[in-house]
Amino acid sequence: MFKKNYDSTGVVMMQYRKLIKNSEDLSVLGYGCMRLPTKNGRIDEKKAEEQLLYAFNQGVNYYDTAYPYHSGKSEVMLGKFIKNNKIRDKIYIADKLPAFLVNKPEQIQSFFNTQLKRLDTHYIDYYLMHMLDSLKSWEKLKEFGILEFIEEKKRSGQIRHIGFSFHGRPEEFIKILEDYDWEFCQIQFNYLDEYNQAGLAGLKRADELGIGVVVMEPLRGGNLAAKAPEKVKAKFAEYEEQRSPAYWALRWIWNHKEVGVVLSGMNVDEHIKENIEVANITIANSMSDDEIAIVNEVKEIYKSLMKVPCTGCNYCMPCPFGVDIPGIFSEYNNKYFFGGQMARIQYIGREIGIFGAGKSAANLCTQCGKCEKHCPQSIHIREELKDAHKVLDNRLMRYGLSVVARFMGPRREK
Ligand code: SF4
Ligand code: SF4
């Protein structure tokens, strides 16, 4: 059933899977427009256009965006890219209703209108309820008339397929999945999240129900790729063929036949190339026992090193008191992944307010708890921030860095 795809000259090409029975073929690699390249704090449109076009020319036909990505500019960029290249009929747009911002029924239509306008299109191919985390969040939308909205939009052709993206507990995922006649869903799935959130059980249940699955966070915000710790790299290097950690992580996901599209938020040329290469050659159920054994050993290494399971999704942000929660957790994990003093120096830079970010360390936390309500990983953010501060702060180093900063130039404070 799963075969590689070759062109007439024998070159291996992008593979396609159906997300929805009797529907179009989608490239197994989807372009996540959440992390487009930036310059001076804005999307670098020239670079983004080049990268999106490169992927398109390599067979990628599924492009995922959302209302809040790049503060609304991701949708605009995708719309421009499609128009510039006159390819609306050749690609599939996935976009999402910001369910967490909907407080009144009329906002549903209003968000949708804005999205069509930003994308400069008359219809959205794959429309998702963004970030449902419990049956309650879906029920809130139903009270606001989402079912009638969906029915009307599908009838008019403005929405072609309907789904939801999920971050939450496994049991809530199943409840939402079984509550409506969904066509597809989007879940976080990678070799470290086999039993987190929707997880493998959710993937299998969706498949049983005939609901297509799009995978997000395949590399866990880069933690399974370039940021992989040396111990992990060394373990992978034991395998006969040398492959990057990203290659292994993606290969593991596509090995699951239930997976439709895997989204990757790409903005580095080499990563795009590599992701396409793995997408072209990995067919489902093709990993050998030796390969699976290596991945299982790597999982154990990560578990032993990671302090906080933060994916850097940013849903907890902004903190009203300026704490850069994902940034701090990244430094906290980095301290254990990579050792050395770099993570500590970066953290102390936050405390003092240098390195361009202003003050953003954990000691600004007032324990208000706002962030924890939004964390899809159910991280006890307040407690973890306290621990991170204990590990990363260092009085002597703080003093030394303050002195250096004074000589280097004016301190930047918020
Ligand atoms: S609990 Fe702390 S980190 Fe979270 S939002 Fe409140 S002040 Fe910010
Ligand atoms: S703490 Fe939670 S919400 Fe915030 S970035 Fe990490 S995983 Fe996302």
CSV table of C-alpha atoms and ligand atoms in Angstrom, one decimal:
chain,number,residue,atom,x,y,z
A,1,MET,CA,0.0,0.0,0.0
A,2,PHE,CA,2.8,2.4,0.9
A,3,LYS,CA,5.3,2.9,-2.0
A,4,LYS,CA,7.9,5.4,-2.8
A,5,ASN,CA,7.0,7.9,-5.5
A,6,TYR,CA,9.4,8.2,-8.5
A,7,ASP,CA,9.5,10.5,-11.5
A,8,SER,CA,10.0,9.2,-15.0
A,9,THR,CA,13.8,9.4,-14.6
A,10,GLY,CA,13.8,7.3,-11.4
A,11,VAL,CA,14.3,10.2,-9.0
A,12,VAL,CA,12.4,9.8,-5.7
A,13,MET,CA,9.7,12.4,-5.2
A,14,MET,CA,7.4,13.7,-2.5
A,15,GLN,CA,4.9,11.2,-1.2
A,16,TYR,CA,1.3,11.8,-0.7
A,17,ARG,CA,-1.3,10.4,1.6
A,18,LYS,CA,-5.0,11.0,1.9
A,19,LEU,CA,-6.1,12.8,5.1
A,20,ILE,CA,-9.7,12.3,4.3
A,21,LYS,CA,-11.1,9.3,2.4
A,22,ASN,CA,-12.1,10.0,-1.2
A,23,SER,CA,-10.4,13.4,-0.9
A,24,GLU,CA,-7.3,14.9,-2.5
A,25,ASP,CA,-3.8,13.7,-2.0
A,26,LEU,CA,-1.7,15.8,0.4
A,27,SER,CA,2.0,15.9,0.6
A,28,VAL,CA,3.2,14.0,3.7
A,29,LEU,CA,5.2,17.1,4.6
A,30,GLY,CA,3.1,20.2,5.4
A,31,TYR,CA,4.5,23.6,5.6
A,32,GLY,CA,3.9,25.1,9.1
A,33,CYS,CA,3.8,28.9,8.7
A,34,MET,CA,4.2,29.6,12.4
A,35,ARG,CA,7.9,30.2,12.2
A,36,LEU,CA,8.6,31.9,9.0
A,37,PRO,CA,12.0,33.6,8.7
A,38,THR,CA,12.1,37.1,10.2
A,39,LYS,CA,14.3,40.2,9.9
A,40,ASN,CA,14.1,43.1,12.4
A,41,GLY,CA,11.2,41.5,14.2
A,42,ARG,CA,9.1,41.1,11.0
A,43,ILE,CA,8.6,38.3,8.5
A,44,ASP,CA,11.4,38.5,6.0
A,45,GLU,CA,9.0,38.3,3.0
A,46,LYS,CA,11.7,37.8,0.3
A,47,LYS,CA,13.2,34.9,2.2
A,48,ALA,CA,9.8,33.4,3.2
A,49,GLU,CA,8.7,33.6,-0.5
A,50,GLU,CA,11.8,31.8,-1.6
A,51,GLN,CA,11.5,29.0,1.0
A,52,LEU,CA,7.7,28.5,0.5
A,53,LEU,CA,8.3,28.3,-3.3
A,54,TYR,CA,11.2,25.9,-3.0
A,55,ALA,CA,8.9,23.6,-0.9
A,56,PHE,CA,6.1,24.0,-3.4
A,57,ASN,CA,8.4,23.1,-6.3
A,58,GLN,CA,9.5,20.0,-4.3
A,59,GLY,CA,5.8,18.8,-4.1
A,60,VAL,CA,4.6,20.3,-0.8
A,61,ASN,CA,1.0,21.2,-1.2
A,62,TYR,CA,-0.3,21.7,2.3
A,63,TYR,CA,0.3,25.0,4.1
A,64,ASP,CA,-0.8,25.5,7.6
A,65,THR,CA,-1.3,28.9,9.3
A,66,ALA,CA,-3.5,30.4,12.1
A,67,TYR,CA,-5.0,33.7,13.2
A,68,PRO,CA,-2.3,34.6,15.8
A,69,TYR,CA,0.8,33.4,14.0
A,70,HIS,CA,3.3,36.2,13.5
A,71,SER,CA,0.5,38.5,14.9
A,72,GLY,CA,-1.7,37.9,11.9
A,73,LYS,CA,1.1,38.4,9.3
A,74,SER,CA,1.5,34.7,8.6
A,75,GLU,CA,-1.9,34.5,6.9
A,76,VAL,CA,-1.1,37.6,4.9
A,77,MET,CA,2.3,36.2,3.8
A,78,LEU,CA,0.7,32.9,2.7
A,79,GLY,CA,-2.0,34.8,0.8
A,80,LYS,CA,0.7,36.9,-1.0
A,81,PHE,CA,2.8,33.9,-1.8
A,82,ILE,CA,-0.2,32.1,-3.4
A,83,LYS,CA,-1.3,35.2,-5.3
A,84,ASN,CA,2.3,36.0,-6.6
A,85,ASN,CA,2.7,32.5,-7.9
A,86,LYS,CA,-0.9,32.0,-9.1
A,87,ILE,CA,-1.2,28.7,-7.3
A,88,ARG,CA,-4.5,28.8,-5.4
A,89,ASP,CA,-5.8,25.8,-7.3
A,90,LYS,CA,-2.6,23.8,-6.6
A,91,ILE,CA,-2.2,24.1,-2.9
A,92,TYR,CA,-4.4,23.5,0.2
A,93,ILE,CA,-4.7,26.1,2.9
A,94,ALA,CA,-5.2,25.0,6.5
A,95,ASP,CA,-6.3,27.8,8.8
A,96,LYS,CA,-7.8,27.9,12.3
A,97,LEU,CA,-10.6,29.7,14.2
A,98,PRO,CA,-8.9,31.1,17.3
A,99,ALA,CA,-11.4,29.4,19.6
A,100,PHE,CA,-9.7,30.7,22.7
A,101,LEU,CA,-10.5,34.3,21.6
A,102,VAL,CA,-14.1,33.7,20.9
A,103,ASN,CA,-16.3,35.2,23.6
A,104,LYS,CA,-19.4,36.1,21.6
A,105,PRO,CA,-21.2,34.2,18.8
A,106,GLU,CA,-20.7,37.0,16.2
A,107,GLN,CA,-16.9,36.8,16.6
A,108,ILE,CA,-16.8,33.4,14.8
A,109,GLN,CA,-18.0,35.0,11.5
A,110,SER,CA,-15.9,38.1,12.1
A,111,PHE,CA,-12.6,36.1,12.6
A,112,PHE,CA,-13.4,34.0,9.5
A,113,ASN,CA,-14.0,37.1,7.4
A,114,THR,CA,-10.7,38.6,8.6
A,115,GLN,CA,-8.9,35.4,7.7
A,116,LEU,CA,-10.3,35.2,4.2
A,117,LYS,CA,-9.3,38.8,3.7
A,118,ARG,CA,-5.8,38.3,5.1
A,119,LEU,CA,-5.3,35.2,2.9
A,120,ASP,CA,-6.9,37.0,-0.1
A,121,THR,CA,-9.0,33.9,-0.9
A,122,HIS,CA,-12.7,33.0,-1.1
A,123,TYR,CA,-12.3,29.6,0.7
A,124,ILE,CA,-10.2,27.7,3.1
A,125,ASP,CA,-9.5,24.0,2.4
A,126,TYR,CA,-8.9,22.8,5.9
A,127,TYR,CA,-10.4,24.8,8.7
A,128,LEU,CA,-9.7,23.9,12.3
A,129,MET,CA,-11.0,24.9,15.7
A,130,HIS,CA,-7.6,26.1,17.1
A,131,MET,CA,-6.3,24.5,20.3
A,132,LEU,CA,-9.3,22.8,21.8
A,133,ASP,CA,-8.1,21.5,25.2
A,134,SER,CA,-11.2,19.9,26.6
A,135,LEU,CA,-14.8,19.0,25.7
A,136,LYS,CA,-15.7,22.1,27.6
A,137,SER,CA,-13.9,24.3,25.1
A,138,TRP,CA,-15.7,22.6,22.2
A,139,GLU,CA,-19.0,22.9,24.0
A,140,LYS,CA,-18.5,26.7,24.4
A,141,LEU,CA,-18.2,27.0,20.7
A,142,LYS,CA,-21.3,24.9,20.2
A,143,GLU,CA,-23.2,27.3,22.5
A,144,PHE,CA,-22.0,30.1,20.2
A,145,GLY,CA,-23.5,28.4,17.2
A,146,ILE,CA,-20.4,26.8,15.6
A,147,LEU,CA,-22.4,23.8,14.3
A,148,GLU,CA,-24.7,26.1,12.2
A,149,PHE,CA,-21.7,28.1,11.1
A,150,ILE,CA,-19.8,25.0,9.9
A,151,GLU,CA,-22.9,23.7,8.1
A,152,GLU,CA,-23.5,27.0,6.3
A,153,LYS,CA,-19.8,27.4,5.3
A,154,LYS,CA,-19.5,23.9,4.0
A,155,ARG,CA,-22.7,24.4,2.0
A,156,SER,CA,-21.4,27.6,0.5
A,157,GLY,CA,-18.0,26.1,-0.2
A,158,GLN,CA,-16.1,28.6,1.9
A,159,ILE,CA,-14.8,25.8,4.1
A,160,ARG,CA,-14.0,22.5,2.4
A,161,HIS,CA,-13.0,20.3,5.4
A,162,ILE,CA,-13.5,20.7,9.1
A,163,GLY,CA,-11.2,19.6,11.9
A,164,PHE,CA,-9.7,20.7,15.2
A,165,SER,CA,-6.3,21.0,16.7
A,166,PHE,CA,-5.7,19.7,20.2
A,167,HIS,CA,-3.5,20.3,23.2
A,168,GLY,CA,-4.7,18.6,26.3
A,169,ARG,CA,-5.2,15.4,28.2
A,170,PRO,CA,-5.7,12.1,26.3
A,171,GLU,CA,-9.2,11.5,27.7
A,172,GLU,CA,-10.4,14.9,26.6
A,173,PHE,CA,-9.1,14.3,23.1
A,174,ILE,CA,-11.2,11.1,22.8
A,175,LYS,CA,-14.3,13.0,24.0
A,176,ILE,CA,-13.9,15.7,21.5
A,177,LEU,CA,-13.1,13.2,18.7
A,178,GLU,CA,-16.3,11.3,19.4
A,179,ASP,CA,-18.6,14.3,19.8
A,180,TYR,CA,-18.8,15.4,16.2
A,181,ASP,CA,-18.4,14.1,12.7
A,182,TRP,CA,-14.9,15.6,12.2
A,183,GLU,CA,-13.0,15.0,9.0
A,184,PHE,CA,-9.5,15.5,10.5
A,185,CYS,CA,-7.7,16.6,13.6
A,186,GLN,CA,-4.2,18.0,14.4
A,187,ILE,CA,-2.2,16.6,17.3
A,188,GLN,CA,1.2,16.8,18.8
A,189,PHE,CA,3.0,13.6,18.1
A,190,ASN,CA,6.7,12.6,18.2
A,191,TYR,CA,8.8,10.0,19.8
A,192,LEU,CA,8.8,11.8,23.2
A,193,ASP,CA,5.0,12.4,23.1
A,194,GLU,CA,3.9,8.9,22.4
A,195,TYR,CA,1.9,8.9,25.6
A,196,ASN,CA,1.3,12.6,26.1
A,197,GLN,CA,-1.7,14.6,25.0
A,198,ALA,CA,-3.6,12.7,22.2
A,199,GLY,CA,-0.7,10.3,21.9
A,200,LEU,CA,-0.5,7.0,20.1
A,201,ALA,CA,-3.9,5.9,21.6
A,202,GLY,CA,-5.5,9.1,20.2
A,203,LEU,CA,-3.9,8.6,16.8
A,204,LYS,CA,-5.2,5.0,16.6
A,205,ARG,CA,-8.7,6.0,17.8
A,206,ALA,CA,-8.9,8.8,15.1
A,207,ASP,CA,-7.9,6.2,12.5
A,208,GLU,CA,-10.6,3.8,13.7
A,209,LEU,CA,-13.1,6.6,13.3
A,210,GLY,CA,-11.9,7.5,9.8
A,211,ILE,CA,-10.6,10.9,11.0
A,212,GLY,CA,-7.5,12.1,9.3
A,213,VAL,CA,-4.5,13.1,11.5
A,214,VAL,CA,-2.1,16.0,10.9
A,215,VAL,CA,0.9,16.0,13.2
A,216,MET,CA,2.4,19.1,14.7
A,217,GLU,CA,5.5,19.6,16.9
A,218,PRO,CA,7.3,16.7,15.2
A,219,LEU,CA,10.6,18.0,16.5
A,220,ARG,CA,9.3,19.4,19.8
A,221,GLY,CA,10.3,22.9,19.1
A,222,GLY,CA,13.8,21.8,17.8
A,223,ASN,CA,14.6,19.8,21.0
A,224,LEU,CA,14.6,16.6,18.9
A,225,ALA,CA,16.7,18.2,16.1
A,226,ALA,CA,19.7,20.6,16.1
A,227,LYS,CA,19.3,21.2,19.8
A,228,ALA,CA,19.6,17.5,20.6
A,229,PRO,CA,22.1,16.8,23.4
A,230,GLU,CA,25.5,15.2,22.7
A,231,LYS,CA,24.4,11.9,24.3
A,232,VAL,CA,21.5,11.6,21.9
A,233,LYS,CA,23.7,12.4,18.9
A,234,ALA,CA,26.2,9.8,20.1
A,235,LYS,CA,23.5,7.2,20.3
A,236,PHE,CA,22.2,7.9,16.8
A,237,ALA,CA,25.8,7.8,15.6
A,238,GLU,CA,26.0,4.1,16.6
A,239,TYR,CA,23.7,3.3,13.7
A,240,GLU,CA,25.3,2.0,10.6
A,241,GLU,CA,24.0,4.9,8.4
A,242,GLN,CA,24.7,8.5,9.6
A,243,ARG,CA,21.5,10.5,9.9
A,244,SER,CA,20.7,13.7,11.8
A,245,PRO,CA,18.4,13.7,14.9
A,246,ALA,CA,15.7,15.5,12.8
A,247,TYR,CA,15.9,12.8,10.2
A,248,TRP,CA,15.3,10.1,12.9
A,249,ALA,CA,12.4,12.0,14.5
A,250,LEU,CA,10.6,12.6,11.3
A,251,ARG,CA,11.2,9.0,10.1
A,252,TRP,CA,9.7,7.7,13.3
A,253,ILE,CA,6.5,9.7,12.8
A,254,TRP,CA,6.0,8.7,9.1
A,255,ASN,CA,6.6,5.1,10.0
A,256,HIS,CA,3.0,5.3,11.5
A,257,LYS,CA,0.5,4.5,8.8
A,258,GLU,CA,-2.2,6.4,10.6
A,259,VAL,CA,-0.4,9.7,10.1
A,260,GLY,CA,-1.5,11.9,7.2
A,261,VAL,CA,0.5,15.1,7.1
A,262,VAL,CA,3.4,16.1,9.3
A,263,LEU,CA,3.8,19.9,9.8
A,264,SER,CA,7.2,21.4,10.1
A,265,GLY,CA,7.6,25.1,10.9
A,266,MET,CA,10.6,25.6,8.6
A,267,ASN,CA,12.8,28.7,8.1
A,268,VAL,CA,16.3,27.4,7.5
A,269,ASP,CA,17.1,26.3,3.9
A,270,GLU,CA,19.1,23.1,5.0
A,271,HIS,CA,16.2,22.0,7.3
A,272,ILE,CA,13.7,22.4,4.5
A,273,LYS,CA,15.8,20.3,2.2
A,274,GLU,CA,16.4,17.7,4.8
A,275,ASN,CA,12.7,17.5,5.7
A,276,ILE,CA,11.8,17.0,2.1
A,277,GLU,CA,14.4,14.4,1.7
A,278,VAL,CA,13.0,12.3,4.6
A,279,ALA,CA,9.5,12.9,3.4
A,280,ASN,CA,10.4,11.5,0.0
A,281,ILE,CA,12.0,8.3,1.2
A,282,THR,CA,10.1,7.3,4.4
A,283,ILE,CA,7.2,4.9,3.9
A,284,ALA,CA,5.0,3.7,6.6
A,285,ASN,CA,5.9,0.5,8.6
A,286,SER,CA,9.4,0.6,7.1
A,287,MET,CA,11.5,1.0,10.2
A,288,SER,CA,13.6,-2.0,11.1
A,289,ASP,CA,13.8,-3.5,14.7
A,290,ASP,CA,17.3,-2.0,15.0
A,291,GLU,CA,16.1,1.5,14.1
A,292,ILE,CA,13.2,1.2,16.6
A,293,ALA,CA,15.6,0.0,19.3
A,294,ILE,CA,17.9,3.1,18.7
A,295,VAL,CA,14.9,5.5,19.0
A,296,ASN,CA,13.8,3.7,22.2
A,297,GLU,CA,17.2,4.2,23.8
A,298,VAL,CA,17.2,7.8,22.7
A,299,LYS,CA,13.8,8.4,24.4
A,300,GLU,CA,15.3,7.2,27.6
A,301,ILE,CA,18.2,9.5,27.3
A,302,TYR,CA,15.9,12.5,26.8
A,303,LYS,CA,13.7,11.5,29.7
A,304,SER,CA,16.7,11.4,32.0
A,305,LEU,CA,17.9,14.9,30.9
A,306,MET,CA,14.9,17.0,30.4
A,307,LYS,CA,13.7,19.1,33.3
A,308,VAL,CA,10.6,20.7,31.9
A,309,PRO,CA,8.6,19.3,28.9
A,310,CYS,CA,8.1,22.7,27.4
A,311,THR,CA,7.7,22.7,23.6
A,312,GLY,CA,8.1,26.5,23.2
A,313,CYS,CA,4.5,26.8,21.7
A,314,ASN,CA,4.1,30.2,23.4
A,315,TYR,CA,0.5,29.6,24.3
A,316,CYS,CA,1.3,30.8,27.9
A,317,MET,CA,2.5,34.1,26.6
A,318,PRO,CA,2.5,37.0,27.0
A,319,CYS,CA,3.1,37.1,30.8
A,320,PRO,CA,1.6,40.3,32.1
A,321,PHE,CA,4.8,40.8,34.2
A,322,GLY,CA,7.2,40.2,31.4
A,323,VAL,CA,8.5,36.7,32.3
A,324,ASP,CA,9.7,34.9,29.1
A,325,ILE,CA,8.4,31.6,30.2
A,326,PRO,CA,9.4,29.4,27.1
A,327,GLY,CA,12.8,31.2,26.9
A,328,ILE,CA,13.6,30.4,30.5
A,329,PHE,CA,12.5,26.8,30.2
A,330,SER,CA,14.6,26.4,27.1
A,331,GLU,CA,17.6,27.7,29.1
A,332,TYR,CA,16.7,25.4,32.0
A,333,ASN,CA,16.6,22.4,29.8
A,334,ASN,CA,19.7,23.4,27.9
A,335,LYS,CA,21.6,23.5,31.2
A,336,TYR,CA,20.9,19.8,31.5
A,337,PHE,CA,21.1,18.9,27.8
A,338,PHE,CA,24.4,20.7,27.1
A,339,GLY,CA,26.0,21.5,30.4
A,340,GLY,CA,28.5,24.4,30.5
A,341,GLN,CA,27.6,28.0,31.5
A,342,MET,CA,26.0,29.3,28.4
A,343,ALA,CA,22.4,28.8,29.6
A,344,ARG,CA,23.3,30.5,32.9
A,345,ILE,CA,24.8,33.5,31.2
A,346,GLN,CA,21.7,33.9,29.0
A,347,TYR,CA,19.5,33.6,32.0
A,348,ILE,CA,21.4,36.2,34.0
A,349,GLY,CA,21.3,38.4,31.0
A,350,ARG,CA,17.5,38.3,31.4
A,351,GLU,CA,17.8,39.2,35.1
A,352,ILE,CA,19.9,42.3,34.3
A,353,GLY,CA,18.1,43.2,31.2
A,354,ILE,CA,20.8,42.9,28.6
A,355,PHE,CA,21.1,40.9,25.3
A,356,GLY,CA,18.2,43.0,23.8
A,357,ALA,CA,15.3,41.3,25.5
A,358,GLY,CA,14.9,43.5,28.5
A,359,LYS,CA,14.3,42.1,32.0
A,360,SER,CA,12.4,38.8,31.6
A,361,ALA,CA,13.7,36.4,34.2
A,362,ALA,CA,11.7,34.2,36.6
A,363,ASN,CA,12.1,36.5,39.5
A,364,LEU,CA,9.5,38.8,37.9
A,365,CYS,CA,6.8,36.2,38.4
A,366,THR,CA,4.1,37.3,40.8
A,367,GLN,CA,2.5,33.8,40.9
A,368,CYS,CA,-0.7,35.1,39.3
A,369,GLY,CA,-1.3,31.8,37.6
A,370,LYS,CA,-2.6,33.2,34.3
A,371,CYS,CA,-0.1,31.3,32.2
A,372,GLU,CA,-0.9,27.8,33.6
A,373,LYS,CA,-4.4,27.9,32.3
A,374,HIS,CA,-3.0,28.0,28.7
A,375,CYS,CA,-0.3,25.4,28.9
A,376,PRO,CA,-1.1,22.4,26.7
A,377,GLN,CA,1.6,20.4,28.5
A,378,SER,CA,0.0,21.0,31.9
A,379,ILE,CA,3.3,22.3,33.2
A,380,HIS,CA,3.3,23.7,36.8
A,381,ILE,CA,4.8,26.8,35.4
A,382,ARG,CA,5.1,28.8,38.7
A,383,GLU,CA,6.9,25.9,40.5
A,384,GLU,CA,9.2,25.2,37.5
A,385,LEU,CA,10.1,28.9,37.2
A,386,LYS,CA,11.2,28.9,40.9
A,387,ASP,CA,13.3,25.8,40.3
A,388,ALA,CA,14.8,27.3,37.1
A,389,HIS,CA,15.7,30.4,38.9
A,390,LYS,CA,17.5,28.4,41.7
A,391,VAL,CA,19.5,26.5,39.1
A,392,LEU,CA,20.3,29.3,36.7
A,393,ASP,CA,20.8,32.3,38.9
A,394,ASN,CA,24.3,32.9,40.3
A,395,ARG,CA,25.1,35.9,42.5
A,396,LEU,CA,28.8,36.2,41.5
A,397,MET,CA,28.1,35.8,37.8
A,398,ARG,CA,25.3,38.3,38.0
A,399,TYR,CA,27.6,40.8,39.6
A,400,GLY,CA,30.4,40.2,37.0
A,401,LEU,CA,27.9,40.4,34.1
A,402,SER,CA,26.5,43.7,35.4
A,403,VAL,CA,29.9,45.2,35.5
A,404,VAL,CA,30.7,44.1,32.0
A,405,ALA,CA,27.3,45.4,30.8
A,406,ARG,CA,28.0,48.8,32.4
A,407,PHE,CA,31.2,49.1,30.4
A,408,MET,CA,29.6,47.8,27.2
A,409,GLY,CA,26.9,50.4,27.1
A,410,PRO,CA,23.6,51.5,28.6
A,411,ARG,CA,21.4,48.9,30.2
A,412,ARG,CA,18.2,48.1,28.4
A,413,GLU,CA,15.3,48.0,30.9
A,414,LYS,CA,11.6,47.5,30.3
B,1,SF4,S1,2.3,33.0,37.1
B,1,SF4,FE1,4.1,34.2,36.8
B,1,SF4,S2,4.9,33.6,34.8
B,1,SF4,FE2,2.7,33.0,34.9
B,1,SF4,S3,1.6,34.8,34.0
B,1,SF4,FE3,1.7,35.1,36.3
B,1,SF4,S4,3.5,36.3,36.6
B,1,SF4,FE4,3.6,35.5,34.5
B,2,SF4,S1,5.2,26.5,29.3
B,2,SF4,FE1,3.6,25.4,28.3
B,2,SF4,S2,2.4,27.0,27.1
B,2,SF4,FE2,4.3,27.9,27.7
B,2,SF4,S3,5.6,27.6,25.9
B,2,SF4,FE3,6.0,25.9,27.3
B,2,SF4,S4,4.6,24.3,26.7
B,2,SF4,FE4,3.9,26.2,25.7
